[in-house]
Amino acid sequence: MTVTEIAIAGFGKIARDQHVPSIARSDAFRLAATVSRNARADGIPAFGDIADMIAARPDVTAVALCMPPQARFGYAVAAIEAGLDVLLEKPPGASVAEVKALTRTAKAKGCVLFATWHSRFAAGVSAAKAWLATRRVLSARITWREDVRHWHPGQDWIWEPGGLGVFDPGINALSILTEILPVPVHVTDAELEFPANRATPIAARLTMYGAGDVIVAADFDWRQTGPQTWDIEVETDVGTLRLSKGGAEVEAAGRRLVAGEALQSEYDGLYSRFAHLLARRESEVDVSPLVHVADAFMLARRIETDPFHD
Amino acid sequence: MTVTEIAIAGFGKIARDQHVPSIARSDAFRLAATVSRNARADGIPAFGDIADMIAARPDVTAVALCMPPQARFGYAVAAIEAGLDVLLEKPPGASVAEVKALTRTAKAKGCVLFATWHSRFAAGVSAAKAWLATRRVLSARITWREDVRHWHPGQDWIWEPGGLGVFDPGINALSILTEILPVPVHVTDAELEFPANRATPIAARLTMYGAGDVIVAADFDWRQTGPQTWDIEVETDVGTLRLSKGGAEVEAAGRRLVAGEALQSEYDGLYSRFAHLLARRESEVDVSPLVHVADAFMLARRIETDPFHD
C-alpha cells in the first residue's frame, strides 16, 4: 500500500484529539508535519507557515486543514496551488461560494478535495441510511443539545462571524440527516437566538420540508448542562428510527441495528475514505449541510438573548 | 412562431408594471390567465388558485411566478407537477436548497425552469461583460442606495423572514456582478443593519474576494431619499468600467459603450430569453446571486438600528 505523507495545518483541539490518533492508526497515512503558529506535536516537524512547509517538504502530498473555518480558504488555495490533495475539517469553509470556488480550483489543478463531515462516519449512520432507503419517511426530529462551555472552552472563533455558533455542532446533525434521508429537504423557517454580545447564535430551531410532505424539526441548543443530547428520530410508515449519541447507536422499529462504538472511530472511517478517494483521484464535496445553515441564517427570525460569557 | 399561452401567478406591482407589458409586446407569448387571491387584469381570465387554473386551462403551458419569494416554492411545485414550464421572478426562492430541489424536479418532469434575474437584461450589461472579458479586474465597488418607502410602499413581505430586506434590490446588483466579472467571487465579510422591529436588514455592507486578489465592496442601503444610486464600478488594468442607472448605461475607460434605454426593456429581454429556452427545452438556473446573499447572512456581524415604520 502507498503511504501518503500528510501534514496537519491548524493544530488545535480537533487535530490533537481526532486527526493525530486516526492518522497514527491508519496504514495509508503518515503524519509528516504540522503547520501552526503556536502549537506542535512531539517528534513531528513543525512549521509556522504553510508556504514554508510546502517549500521544505516536497514529499508531503496531502494536507488536512483543521483551523477555524474563517481561515480555511486561504490555506486551501495555497495547498491546491502547490498541487497538494486537501482534506477539509467541517464545515468546509465560512461561505458556500468559497467551497464551490475551491472545488473548481481543485479540479483545474487535478487535486483531490475531500470536504469531510465526520458525523457521517458515526457507527450507526450507514445502517440508518440503508434501513430508511426502502421506507416512506413521514417526519424527522433532531435534538442536538450540548454545553458549549464544556465542548468549546475559550474558543472565541465560534462566536465570531463565520464561526456558526450553535450550528458548529448542529451542522453535524444536518450532515447525518442529509446522508440518511431518502429525500432532499430545505429550510422553510428558522428562529435563531443570539447572545446580546455575540455575532453567532447560541440556539436555533429550524423547520425543513422535503418532497412527499416530509417535515423535519431541528432543535439546536448550546445551553444544556448535565446529560448531553445528540438524537435524530425519523418517523416512517413502518415505525420509528432512532439515532442516538451523535449517530453511534441506532434502533429501528424497536430493534437495535448498531450498538455504540468509540467516537474516535468516526475519524478512522474518515481517513479510510480519504485513502479511497486518493487511490481513485476523486474529489468528494457535498456542500448541502452548509447550504442549509446559510439558508437558516437567511430565513431566520432573530431573537436577542442573554449575553454569553465563558 | 409558436405562441405560448402563459399565466401570471402573483399579480402584484412587478407583474402589472413589467410582466404584463412585456408579454403584450412579445410575439412569443400571450397572457392567458392570472392567478391571485385578490388582484386581476381587465379582460384576462382570473383564478384564485393555481390548481383551478391548471384544471380549467390545459392550453396554458407556462406560468410566470411573481408572488413574494416565501410562497414561490409551493406554486412552482404545483406547476411543474402539472407539466408546466416555469419562469421565476427574482429571487428564485426563499432558500438556496429549495431552488436546487425545484431544478431537480423540473428536470425529472421535463419542464423548462427559468430563474430570472431581470437586471442582467439591462441595456449595458452585455457590453460590460464583453469589455471586461479581456481585461484584468483589480477591484469593484457596488453602490446600491434607494428609498424603500418609494419603491416598496406597504410591502410587508420584504420585512418578514425570507423577504431579504435590502437584499431584494441588492441581489439585482449581485446578479449583474456575477454576470459581468470574469472571475467568481465569494463573500468574506458582511455587516447588516436590522431595524429593531424588523426581521430583515435595511442596510448591508459586504466584502467579496475573487481569484487574483480581486476585492469587491458592496454598499446596499434602503434609506436614501432624493437621487437614487444603482452603480457598479470595476477597476481594471486599463481603466475603469462604470455601469450606472441599474445597468442601463455603461462607460469604460472614459468611453460610453451604451446609453440609457427604458427600464422596461429588461423584461422584454427576459421574455425573449424565456422563448429561446422554451424553443430549446433548456432550463437556466443560476443560483449564485442567492448564494452570496445567504453567505452574507451567515457571515454577518449584526447591528441593530432604528425601528422602521412605513
Coordinates of C-alpha atoms in Angstrom, one line a residue:
Chain A
M1 CA 0.0 0.0 0.0
T2 CA 1.2 3.5 -0.8
V3 CA 1.7 5.6 2.3
T4 CA 0.7 9.2 1.9
E5 CA 2.8 11.8 3.7
I6 CA 0.3 14.1 5.2
A7 CA 0.5 17.4 7.1
I8 CA -2.0 18.8 9.5
A9 CA -2.5 22.6 9.3
G10 CA -4.3 24.2 12.2
F11 CA -3.2 22.2 15.3
G12 CA -5.9 22.8 17.8
K13 CA -8.2 20.5 19.8
I14 CA -9.8 18.6 16.9
A15 CA -6.4 18.0 15.3
R16 CA -4.8 16.6 18.5
D17 CA -7.9 14.7 19.8
Q18 CA -9.0 13.1 16.5
H19 CA -6.8 13.6 13.4
V20 CA -3.4 12.6 15.0
P21 CA -4.7 9.3 16.6
S22 CA -6.6 8.3 13.4
I23 CA -3.6 9.0 11.2
A24 CA -1.5 7.0 13.6
R25 CA -3.8 4.1 13.3
S26 CA -4.0 4.3 9.5
D27 CA -1.7 2.3 7.2
A28 CA -2.5 4.7 4.4
F29 CA -1.1 7.9 6.0
R30 CA 2.0 9.0 7.9
L31 CA 1.9 12.4 9.8
A32 CA 4.9 14.2 8.2
A33 CA 4.5 17.8 9.5
T34 CA 2.3 20.2 11.3
V35 CA 1.6 23.8 10.4
S36 CA 0.6 26.1 13.2
R37 CA 1.6 29.5 14.6
N38 CA 1.8 28.3 18.2
A39 CA 1.2 24.6 18.6
R40 CA 3.2 21.4 17.7
A41 CA 3.3 17.7 18.2
D42 CA 6.2 15.9 19.9
G43 CA 8.6 14.5 17.3
I44 CA 6.8 15.9 14.3
P45 CA 8.4 18.6 12.2
A46 CA 6.6 21.8 12.8
F47 CA 6.2 24.8 10.5
G48 CA 4.7 28.2 11.3
D49 CA 3.5 28.8 7.8
I50 CA 2.1 26.6 5.1
A51 CA 4.3 28.1 2.3
D52 CA 7.4 27.2 4.4
M53 CA 6.1 23.6 4.8
I54 CA 5.4 23.3 1.1
A55 CA 8.9 24.6 0.2
A56 CA 10.7 22.4 2.8
R57 CA 8.8 19.1 2.3
P58 CA 8.1 18.1 -1.3
D59 CA 7.4 14.6 0.0
V60 CA 4.2 15.8 1.6
T61 CA 1.4 15.3 -0.9
A62 CA -1.7 15.9 1.3
V63 CA -2.8 18.3 4.0
A64 CA -5.6 18.2 6.5
L65 CA -7.0 21.7 7.2
C66 CA -8.2 21.9 10.8
M67 CA -8.1 25.6 11.6
P68 CA -11.3 27.5 12.2
P69 CA -13.5 27.9 9.1
Q70 CA -12.8 31.6 8.7
A71 CA -9.1 30.9 7.7
R72 CA -9.6 27.7 5.8
F73 CA -10.0 29.1 2.3
G74 CA -6.5 30.8 2.2
Y75 CA -4.8 27.7 3.3
A76 CA -6.7 25.5 0.9
V77 CA -5.9 27.7 -2.1
A78 CA -2.2 27.7 -1.1
A79 CA -2.2 23.9 -0.8
I80 CA -4.1 23.3 -4.1
E81 CA -1.9 25.8 -6.0
A82 CA 1.1 23.7 -4.8
G83 CA -0.5 20.6 -6.1
L84 CA -1.4 19.1 -2.7
D85 CA -4.5 17.0 -2.1
V86 CA -6.7 18.6 0.6
L87 CA -8.9 17.3 3.4
L88 CA -11.2 19.9 4.9
E89 CA -12.4 19.6 8.5
K90 CA -16.1 20.5 8.8
P91 CA -17.5 23.0 8.0
P92 CA -15.6 23.1 4.7
G93 CA -15.5 26.9 4.8
A94 CA -17.0 30.1 6.0
S95 CA -19.2 30.5 2.9
V96 CA -20.9 28.3 0.4
A97 CA -19.5 30.1 -2.5
E98 CA -15.9 29.7 -1.4
V99 CA -16.3 25.9 -1.2
K100 CA -17.6 26.0 -4.8
A101 CA -14.6 28.1 -5.8
L102 CA -12.2 25.6 -4.1
T103 CA -14.0 22.7 -5.9
R104 CA -13.3 24.4 -9.3
T105 CA -9.7 25.2 -8.4
A106 CA -9.0 21.6 -7.2
K107 CA -10.5 20.2 -10.4
A108 CA -8.4 22.6 -12.5
K109 CA -5.3 21.6 -10.7
G110 CA -6.0 17.9 -10.6
C111 CA -6.0 17.8 -6.8
V112 CA -8.3 15.6 -4.7
L113 CA -10.6 17.7 -2.4
F114 CA -12.4 16.0 0.4
A115 CA -14.9 18.1 2.3
T116 CA -15.4 15.9 5.4
W117 CA -18.4 15.5 7.6
H118 CA -17.1 13.4 10.5
S119 CA -20.5 12.6 11.9
R120 CA -21.4 10.7 8.7
F121 CA -18.8 8.1 9.8
A122 CA -20.5 7.5 13.2
A123 CA -21.2 3.8 13.7
G124 CA -25.0 3.9 13.1
V125 CA -25.2 6.2 10.1
S126 CA -24.8 3.7 7.2
A127 CA -27.2 1.2 8.9
A128 CA -29.7 4.0 9.3
K129 CA -29.4 5.1 5.7
A130 CA -29.9 1.5 4.5
W131 CA -32.9 1.0 6.7
L132 CA -34.6 4.2 5.6
A133 CA -33.8 3.7 1.9
T134 CA -36.8 1.3 1.5
R135 CA -39.2 3.1 3.9
R136 CA -41.5 6.1 3.4
V137 CA -40.4 8.9 5.6
L138 CA -43.1 10.9 7.3
S139 CA -41.2 13.3 9.5
A140 CA -38.0 13.7 11.5
R141 CA -36.9 15.4 14.6
I142 CA -33.4 16.5 15.5
T143 CA -32.5 17.2 19.1
W144 CA -28.9 18.4 19.4
R145 CA -28.3 20.0 22.8
E146 CA -24.9 20.3 24.4
D147 CA -22.9 22.5 26.8
V148 CA -20.8 25.0 24.9
R149 CA -18.6 25.7 27.9
H150 CA -17.6 22.0 28.1
W151 CA -17.0 21.4 24.4
H152 CA -15.6 24.8 23.3
P153 CA -13.7 26.2 26.2
G154 CA -12.1 29.6 25.3
Q155 CA -12.8 29.1 21.6
D156 CA -13.6 32.7 20.6
W157 CA -13.8 31.9 16.9
I158 CA -17.2 30.1 17.3
W159 CA -18.7 33.4 18.4
E160 CA -17.2 35.5 15.6
P161 CA -18.8 35.9 12.1
G162 CA -18.3 32.8 10.2
G163 CA -17.9 30.7 13.3
L164 CA -21.5 29.5 13.0
G165 CA -22.2 29.4 16.7
V166 CA -24.6 26.5 17.7
F167 CA -24.5 25.4 14.1
D168 CA -20.9 24.3 14.6
P169 CA -22.4 21.2 16.3
G170 CA -25.7 21.5 14.6
I171 CA -24.2 21.1 11.2
N172 CA -23.1 17.6 12.3
A173 CA -26.7 16.7 12.7
L174 CA -27.5 18.2 9.3
S175 CA -24.7 16.2 7.8
I176 CA -26.2 13.0 9.1
L177 CA -29.8 14.0 8.2
T178 CA -28.8 14.8 4.6
E179 CA -26.9 11.5 4.4
I180 CA -29.7 9.2 5.7
L181 CA -32.9 10.8 4.4
P182 CA -34.0 9.3 1.0
V183 CA -35.5 12.8 0.0
P184 CA -33.8 16.2 -0.1
V185 CA -35.0 18.8 2.3
H186 CA -34.8 22.6 2.6
V187 CA -35.2 25.0 5.4
T188 CA -38.6 26.8 5.5
D189 CA -38.5 28.5 8.9
A190 CA -35.8 29.3 11.4
E191 CA -35.6 31.0 14.7
L192 CA -32.1 32.0 16.0
E193 CA -31.2 33.2 19.5
F194 CA -28.2 35.5 19.5
P195 CA -26.5 36.4 22.8
A196 CA -26.5 40.2 23.0
N197 CA -22.7 40.3 23.0
R198 CA -22.0 37.7 20.3
A199 CA -22.2 37.5 16.4
T200 CA -23.4 33.9 16.2
P201 CA -26.4 32.1 17.7
I202 CA -26.4 30.1 20.9
A203 CA -29.7 28.3 19.9
A204 CA -31.6 27.6 16.7
R205 CA -34.9 26.0 15.8
L206 CA -35.5 25.0 12.2
T207 CA -38.3 23.6 10.2
M208 CA -37.4 21.8 7.0
Y209 CA -39.6 20.5 4.2
G210 CA -39.0 17.6 1.8
A211 CA -40.8 16.1 -1.2
G212 CA -43.8 14.0 -0.1
D213 CA -44.6 16.4 2.7
V214 CA -41.8 15.3 4.9
I215 CA -41.4 17.8 7.8
V216 CA -38.2 18.0 9.8
A217 CA -38.0 19.9 13.1
A218 CA -34.5 20.6 14.5
D219 CA -33.7 21.9 17.9
F220 CA -30.1 23.0 18.4
D221 CA -29.1 24.4 21.8
W222 CA -25.7 25.2 23.4
R223 CA -27.0 25.8 26.9
Q224 CA -27.6 22.2 28.1
T225 CA -25.7 21.2 31.1
G226 CA -25.8 17.7 32.6
P227 CA -26.6 14.9 30.2
Q228 CA -25.9 15.8 26.5
T229 CA -28.3 15.0 23.7
W230 CA -27.5 14.3 20.1
D231 CA -30.5 12.4 18.8
I232 CA -32.3 12.1 15.5
E233 CA -35.7 10.4 15.2
V234 CA -37.2 9.6 11.9
E235 CA -40.9 8.5 11.7
T236 CA -41.7 6.2 8.8
D237 CA -44.7 4.2 7.6
V238 CA -43.3 1.1 9.4
G239 CA -42.1 2.6 12.7
T240 CA -39.5 4.9 14.2
L241 CA -35.8 5.0 13.5
R242 CA -33.7 6.4 16.4
L243 CA -30.1 7.5 16.1
S244 CA -28.6 8.5 19.4
K245 CA -25.2 9.5 20.8
G246 CA -24.4 11.5 17.7
G247 CA -25.1 8.6 15.4
A248 CA -23.1 6.0 17.3
E249 CA -26.3 4.0 18.2
V250 CA -29.3 3.2 16.0
E251 CA -32.5 1.3 16.5
A252 CA -35.4 1.0 14.1
A253 CA -39.0 -0.2 14.8
G254 CA -37.8 -1.3 18.2
R255 CA -34.9 -3.3 17.1
R256 CA -31.3 -2.3 17.7
L257 CA -29.3 -2.1 14.4
V258 CA -26.0 -1.0 15.7
A259 CA -24.6 -0.6 19.3
G260 CA -22.2 2.1 20.3
E261 CA -18.5 2.2 19.3
A262 CA -15.9 4.7 20.4
L263 CA -16.4 8.2 18.9
Q264 CA -12.9 8.3 17.6
S265 CA -13.8 5.6 15.0
E266 CA -15.6 8.4 13.1
Y267 CA -12.1 9.8 12.1
D268 CA -10.8 6.3 11.3
G269 CA -13.6 5.9 8.8
L270 CA -13.0 9.4 7.5
Y271 CA -9.3 8.8 6.8
S272 CA -10.1 5.4 5.3
R273 CA -12.5 7.3 2.9
F274 CA -9.8 9.8 2.1
A275 CA -7.4 7.0 1.2
H276 CA -10.1 5.5 -1.1
L277 CA -10.6 8.9 -2.8
L278 CA -6.8 9.4 -3.2
A279 CA -6.5 6.0 -4.8
R280 CA -9.2 6.8 -7.3
R281 CA -8.1 10.5 -7.7
E282 CA -11.7 11.5 -6.9
S283 CA -12.9 14.5 -5.0
E284 CA -15.9 14.4 -2.6
V285 CA -17.6 17.8 -1.8
D286 CA -21.1 17.8 -0.6
V287 CA -21.9 21.3 0.4
S288 CA -25.6 20.7 1.3
P289 CA -25.2 20.8 5.2
L290 CA -23.6 24.3 4.8
V291 CA -26.3 25.4 2.4
H292 CA -28.9 24.5 5.0
V293 CA -27.1 26.6 7.6
A294 CA -26.8 29.5 5.2
D295 CA -30.4 29.2 4.3
A296 CA -31.3 29.2 8.0
F297 CA -29.4 32.4 8.6
M298 CA -31.1 34.0 5.6
L299 CA -34.6 32.9 6.6
A300 CA -34.2 33.5 10.3
R301 CA -36.3 35.4 12.7
R302 CA -33.7 36.7 15.2
I303 CA -34.2 36.8 19.0
E304 CA -31.7 38.5 21.2
T305 CA -31.0 36.7 24.4
D306 CA -28.7 36.9 27.5
P307 CA -25.1 37.9 26.9
F308 CA -22.7 34.9 26.9
H309 CA -19.6 34.9 29.0
D310 CA -17.2 31.9 29.0
Chain B
M1 CA -43.7 31.2 -34.5
T2 CA -45.4 29.2 -31.7
V3 CA -47.2 31.3 -29.3
T4 CA -47.0 30.1 -25.7
E5 CA -50.1 30.6 -23.6
I6 CA -48.7 31.9 -20.3
A7 CA -50.3 32.6 -16.9
I8 CA -49.0 35.0 -14.3
A9 CA -49.3 33.9 -10.7
G10 CA -48.9 36.5 -8.0
F11 CA -50.4 39.6 -9.5
G12 CA -48.8 42.5 -7.6
K13 CA -46.7 45.5 -8.6
I14 CA -44.0 43.7 -10.6
A15 CA -46.5 41.6 -12.5
R16 CA -48.6 44.7 -13.5
D17 CA -45.6 47.1 -14.2
Q18 CA -43.3 44.7 -16.0
H19 CA -44.6 41.3 -16.9
V20 CA -47.9 42.3 -18.5
P21 CA -46.4 45.0 -20.8
S22 CA -43.5 42.8 -21.9
I23 CA -45.8 39.8 -22.6
A24 CA -48.1 42.2 -24.5
R25 CA -45.1 43.3 -26.6
S26 CA -43.8 39.8 -27.2
D27 CA -44.8 37.7 -30.3
A28 CA -43.8 34.5 -28.4
F29 CA -46.3 34.8 -25.5
R30 CA -50.0 35.5 -24.9
L31 CA -51.2 36.3 -21.4
A32 CA -53.9 33.6 -20.9
A33 CA -54.8 33.9 -17.2
T34 CA -53.8 35.3 -13.9
V35 CA -53.7 33.6 -10.5
S36 CA -54.1 35.8 -7.5
R37 CA -56.3 35.8 -4.3
N38 CA -57.3 39.4 -4.8
A39 CA -56.0 41.0 -7.9
R40 CA -56.8 40.7 -11.6
A41 CA -56.2 42.2 -15.0
D42 CA -59.0 43.7 -17.2
G43 CA -60.2 41.2 -19.8
I44 CA -57.9 38.3 -18.6
P45 CA -59.4 35.2 -17.0
A46 CA -58.6 35.3 -13.3
F47 CA -58.2 32.3 -10.9
G48 CA -57.9 32.4 -7.2
D49 CA -55.9 29.2 -7.1
I50 CA -53.2 27.7 -9.3
A51 CA -54.8 24.2 -9.1
D52 CA -58.1 25.7 -10.5
M53 CA -56.2 27.4 -13.3
I54 CA -54.4 24.2 -14.2
A55 CA -57.6 22.2 -14.3
A56 CA -59.6 24.8 -16.3
R57 CA -56.9 25.8 -18.8
P58 CA -55.0 22.9 -20.3
D59 CA -53.9 25.3 -23.1
V60 CA -51.7 27.2 -20.6
T61 CA -48.2 25.6 -20.9
A62 CA -46.2 28.1 -18.9
V63 CA -46.5 30.2 -15.8
A64 CA -44.6 33.2 -14.5
L65 CA -44.4 33.2 -10.7
C66 CA -44.4 36.8 -9.4
M67 CA -45.5 36.3 -5.8
P68 CA -43.2 37.1 -2.9
P69 CA -40.3 34.5 -2.6
Q70 CA -41.7 32.9 0.6
A71 CA -44.6 31.5 -1.3
R72 CA -42.9 30.7 -4.6
F73 CA -41.8 27.1 -4.0
G74 CA -45.4 25.7 -3.4
Y75 CA -46.6 27.3 -6.7
A76 CA -43.6 26.1 -8.6
V77 CA -44.0 22.5 -7.4
A78 CA -47.7 22.6 -8.3
A79 CA -46.9 24.0 -11.8
I80 CA -44.1 21.6 -12.5
E81 CA -46.1 18.6 -11.3
A82 CA -48.7 19.6 -13.8
G83 CA -46.1 19.7 -16.6
L84 CA -45.9 23.5 -16.9
D85 CA -42.8 25.4 -17.8
V86 CA -42.0 27.9 -15.1
L87 CA -40.4 31.4 -15.0
L88 CA -39.4 32.5 -11.6
E89 CA -39.2 36.2 -10.7
K90 CA -36.1 37.1 -8.7
P91 CA -35.1 35.9 -6.1
P92 CA -36.0 32.4 -7.3
G93 CA -37.0 31.3 -3.8
A94 CA -36.6 31.9 -0.1
S95 CA -33.8 29.4 0.2
V96 CA -30.9 28.1 -1.9
A97 CA -31.8 24.5 -1.2
E98 CA -35.4 24.9 -2.4
V99 CA -34.2 26.2 -5.8
K100 CA -31.9 23.2 -6.1
A101 CA -34.9 21.0 -5.3
L102 CA -37.0 22.7 -8.0
T103 CA -34.2 22.3 -10.5
R104 CA -34.2 18.5 -9.9
T105 CA -38.0 18.3 -10.0
A106 CA -38.2 20.3 -13.3
K107 CA -35.5 18.1 -14.9
A108 CA -37.3 14.9 -13.8
K109 CA -40.6 16.2 -15.2
G110 CA -39.0 17.5 -18.4
C111 CA -40.1 21.1 -17.7
V112 CA -38.2 24.2 -18.5
L113 CA -37.3 26.2 -15.4
F114 CA -36.0 29.8 -15.8
A115 CA -34.8 31.5 -12.7
T116 CA -34.7 35.1 -14.0
W117 CA -32.5 38.0 -12.9
H118 CA -34.1 40.9 -14.7
S119 CA -31.1 43.3 -14.1
R120 CA -29.0 41.0 -16.3
F121 CA -31.1 42.3 -19.2
A122 CA -30.4 45.9 -18.5
A123 CA -29.1 47.6 -21.6
G124 CA -25.4 47.9 -20.5
V125 CA -24.8 44.5 -19.0
S126 CA -23.8 42.5 -22.1
A127 CA -21.5 45.3 -23.3
A128 CA -19.9 45.5 -19.8
K129 CA -19.4 41.7 -19.8
A130 CA -17.8 41.7 -23.2
W131 CA -15.5 44.6 -22.3
L132 CA -14.3 43.0 -19.0
A133 CA -13.8 39.6 -20.5
T134 CA -10.4 40.6 -21.9
R135 CA -9.3 42.9 -19.1
R136 CA -7.6 42.1 -15.7
V137 CA -10.0 43.0 -13.0
L138 CA -8.4 44.6 -9.9
S139 CA -11.5 45.5 -7.8
A140 CA -15.1 46.5 -7.9
R141 CA -17.4 48.7 -6.0
I142 CA -21.2 48.4 -5.8
T143 CA -23.3 51.3 -4.6
W144 CA -27.0 50.5 -4.5
R145 CA -28.9 53.0 -2.5
E146 CA -32.6 53.7 -2.8
D147 CA -35.7 54.8 -0.8
V148 CA -37.6 51.7 0.4
R149 CA -40.7 53.9 1.1
H150 CA -40.8 54.9 -2.6
W151 CA -40.2 51.5 -4.1
H152 CA -41.9 49.1 -1.7
P153 CA -44.9 51.0 -0.3
G154 CA -46.8 48.8 2.1
Q155 CA -45.0 45.7 1.1
D156 CA -44.7 43.9 4.4
W157 CA -43.2 40.7 3.0
I158 CA -39.9 42.4 2.4
W159 CA -39.5 42.8 6.2
E160 CA -40.6 39.2 7.0
P161 CA -38.1 36.3 7.2
G162 CA -37.3 35.2 3.6
G163 CA -38.1 38.7 2.2
L164 CA -34.4 39.6 2.1
G165 CA -34.8 43.2 3.1
V166 CA -32.3 45.5 1.4
F167 CA -31.0 42.4 -0.5
D168 CA -34.2 42.5 -2.5
P169 CA -32.7 45.3 -4.6
G170 CA -29.1 44.3 -3.6
I171 CA -29.5 40.9 -5.3
N172 CA -30.1 42.8 -8.6
A173 CA -26.6 44.3 -8.2
L174 CA -25.2 40.9 -7.3
S175 CA -26.9 39.3 -10.4
I176 CA -25.1 41.9 -12.6
L177 CA -21.8 41.5 -10.8
T178 CA -21.8 37.7 -11.2
E179 CA -22.7 38.1 -14.9
I180 CA -20.0 40.6 -15.9
L181 CA -17.0 39.6 -13.7
P182 CA -14.7 37.2 -15.4
V183 CA -13.8 35.6 -12.1
P184 CA -16.1 34.1 -9.4
V185 CA -16.2 35.8 -6.1
H186 CA -17.4 34.9 -2.6
V187 CA -18.4 37.0 0.5
T188 CA -15.7 37.2 3.1
D189 CA -17.2 39.9 5.4
A190 CA -20.7 41.4 5.9
E191 CA -22.2 43.9 8.2
L192 CA -26.0 44.0 8.3
E193 CA -28.2 46.7 9.9
F194 CA -31.5 45.4 11.1
P195 CA -34.3 47.8 12.2
A196 CA -35.2 46.9 15.8
N197 CA -38.7 45.9 14.8
R198 CA -38.0 44.0 11.6
A199 CA -36.6 40.6 10.6
T200 CA -34.6 41.7 7.6
P201 CA -31.9 44.3 7.1
I202 CA -32.3 47.8 5.9
A203 CA -28.6 48.2 5.0
A204 CA -25.7 45.9 4.2
R205 CA -22.1 46.3 3.5
L206 CA -20.2 43.3 2.0
T207 CA -16.6 42.5 1.1
M208 CA -16.1 39.8 -1.5
Y209 CA -13.0 38.1 -2.8
G210 CA -12.2 36.6 -6.2
A211 CA -9.2 34.7 -7.6
G212 CA -6.3 37.0 -8.5
D213 CA -6.9 39.1 -5.3
V214 CA -10.0 40.8 -6.7
I215 CA -11.7 42.7 -3.9
V216 CA -15.4 43.8 -4.2
A217 CA -17.0 46.2 -1.8
A218 CA -20.8 46.5 -1.8
D219 CA -22.9 49.1 -0.1
F220 CA -26.6 48.5 -0.1
D221 CA -28.9 51.0 1.7
W222 CA -32.6 51.5 1.7
R223 CA -32.6 54.8 3.4
Q224 CA -31.6 57.1 0.5
T225 CA -34.1 59.8 -0.3
G226 CA -33.6 62.2 -3.2
P227 CA -31.5 60.9 -6.1
Q228 CA -31.2 57.2 -6.2
T229 CA -28.0 55.3 -6.9
W230 CA -27.6 52.0 -8.7
D231 CA -23.9 52.0 -9.7
I232 CA -21.2 49.4 -10.2
E233 CA -17.6 50.5 -10.9
V234 CA -15.0 47.9 -11.9
E235 CA -11.3 48.9 -11.8
T236 CA -9.1 47.1 -14.4
D237 CA -5.6 47.2 -15.6
V238 CA -6.7 49.5 -18.5
G239 CA -9.1 51.8 -16.7
T240 CA -12.5 51.9 -15.0
L241 CA -15.8 50.5 -16.2
R242 CA -18.9 52.3 -14.8
L243 CA -22.3 50.8 -15.0
S244 CA -25.0 53.3 -13.8
K245 CA -28.8 53.5 -13.5
G246 CA -29.0 49.9 -12.6
G247 CA -27.1 48.7 -15.6
A248 CA -28.8 50.8 -18.2
E249 CA -25.7 52.9 -19.0
V250 CA -22.1 51.9 -19.2
E251 CA -18.8 53.6 -20.0
A252 CA -15.4 52.1 -19.9
A253 CA -12.0 53.9 -19.8
G254 CA -13.9 57.2 -20.4
R255 CA -15.8 56.0 -23.4
R256 CA -19.6 55.5 -23.4
L257 CA -20.4 51.9 -24.5
V258 CA -24.2 52.0 -24.2
A259 CA -26.5 54.9 -23.5
G260 CA -29.7 54.5 -21.5
E261 CA -32.8 52.7 -22.6
A262 CA -36.2 52.4 -20.8
L263 CA -36.0 50.1 -17.8
Q264 CA -39.0 48.0 -19.1
S265 CA -36.7 46.7 -21.8
E266 CA -35.1 44.4 -19.1
Y267 CA -38.3 42.4 -19.1
D268 CA -38.6 42.4 -22.9
G269 CA -35.1 40.8 -23.0
L270 CA -36.1 38.4 -20.2
Y271 CA -39.2 37.1 -22.1
S272 CA -37.1 36.9 -25.3
R273 CA -34.7 34.7 -23.4
F274 CA -37.6 32.6 -22.0
A275 CA -38.9 32.0 -25.6
H276 CA -35.4 30.9 -26.6
L277 CA -35.1 28.5 -23.7
L278 CA -38.6 27.1 -24.4
A279 CA -37.7 26.5 -28.1
R280 CA -34.6 24.6 -27.0
R281 CA -36.3 22.9 -24.0
E282 CA -33.5 24.1 -21.8
S283 CA -33.6 25.3 -18.2
E284 CA -31.5 28.2 -16.9
V285 CA -31.0 28.4 -13.2
D286 CA -28.0 30.3 -11.8
V287 CA -28.4 30.4 -8.0
S288 CA -25.2 32.2 -7.4
P289 CA -26.7 35.7 -6.5
L290 CA -28.9 34.0 -3.9
V291 CA -25.9 32.0 -2.6
H292 CA -24.0 35.3 -2.0
V293 CA -26.9 36.7 -0.1
A294 CA -27.2 33.5 2.1
D295 CA -23.5 33.6 2.7
A296 CA -23.7 37.3 3.7
F297 CA -26.4 36.5 6.3
M298 CA -24.3 33.5 7.6
L299 CA -21.2 35.6 7.8
A300 CA -22.7 38.8 9.1
R301 CA -22.0 41.0 12.0
R302 CA -25.4 42.3 13.0
I303 CA -26.1 45.8 14.0
E304 CA -29.5 46.9 15.4
T305 CA -30.7 50.2 14.2
D306 CA -33.8 52.5 14.4
P307 CA -37.2 50.8 14.1
F308 CA -38.7 51.1 10.6
H309 CA -42.2 52.4 10.1
D310 CA -43.8 52.8 6.7

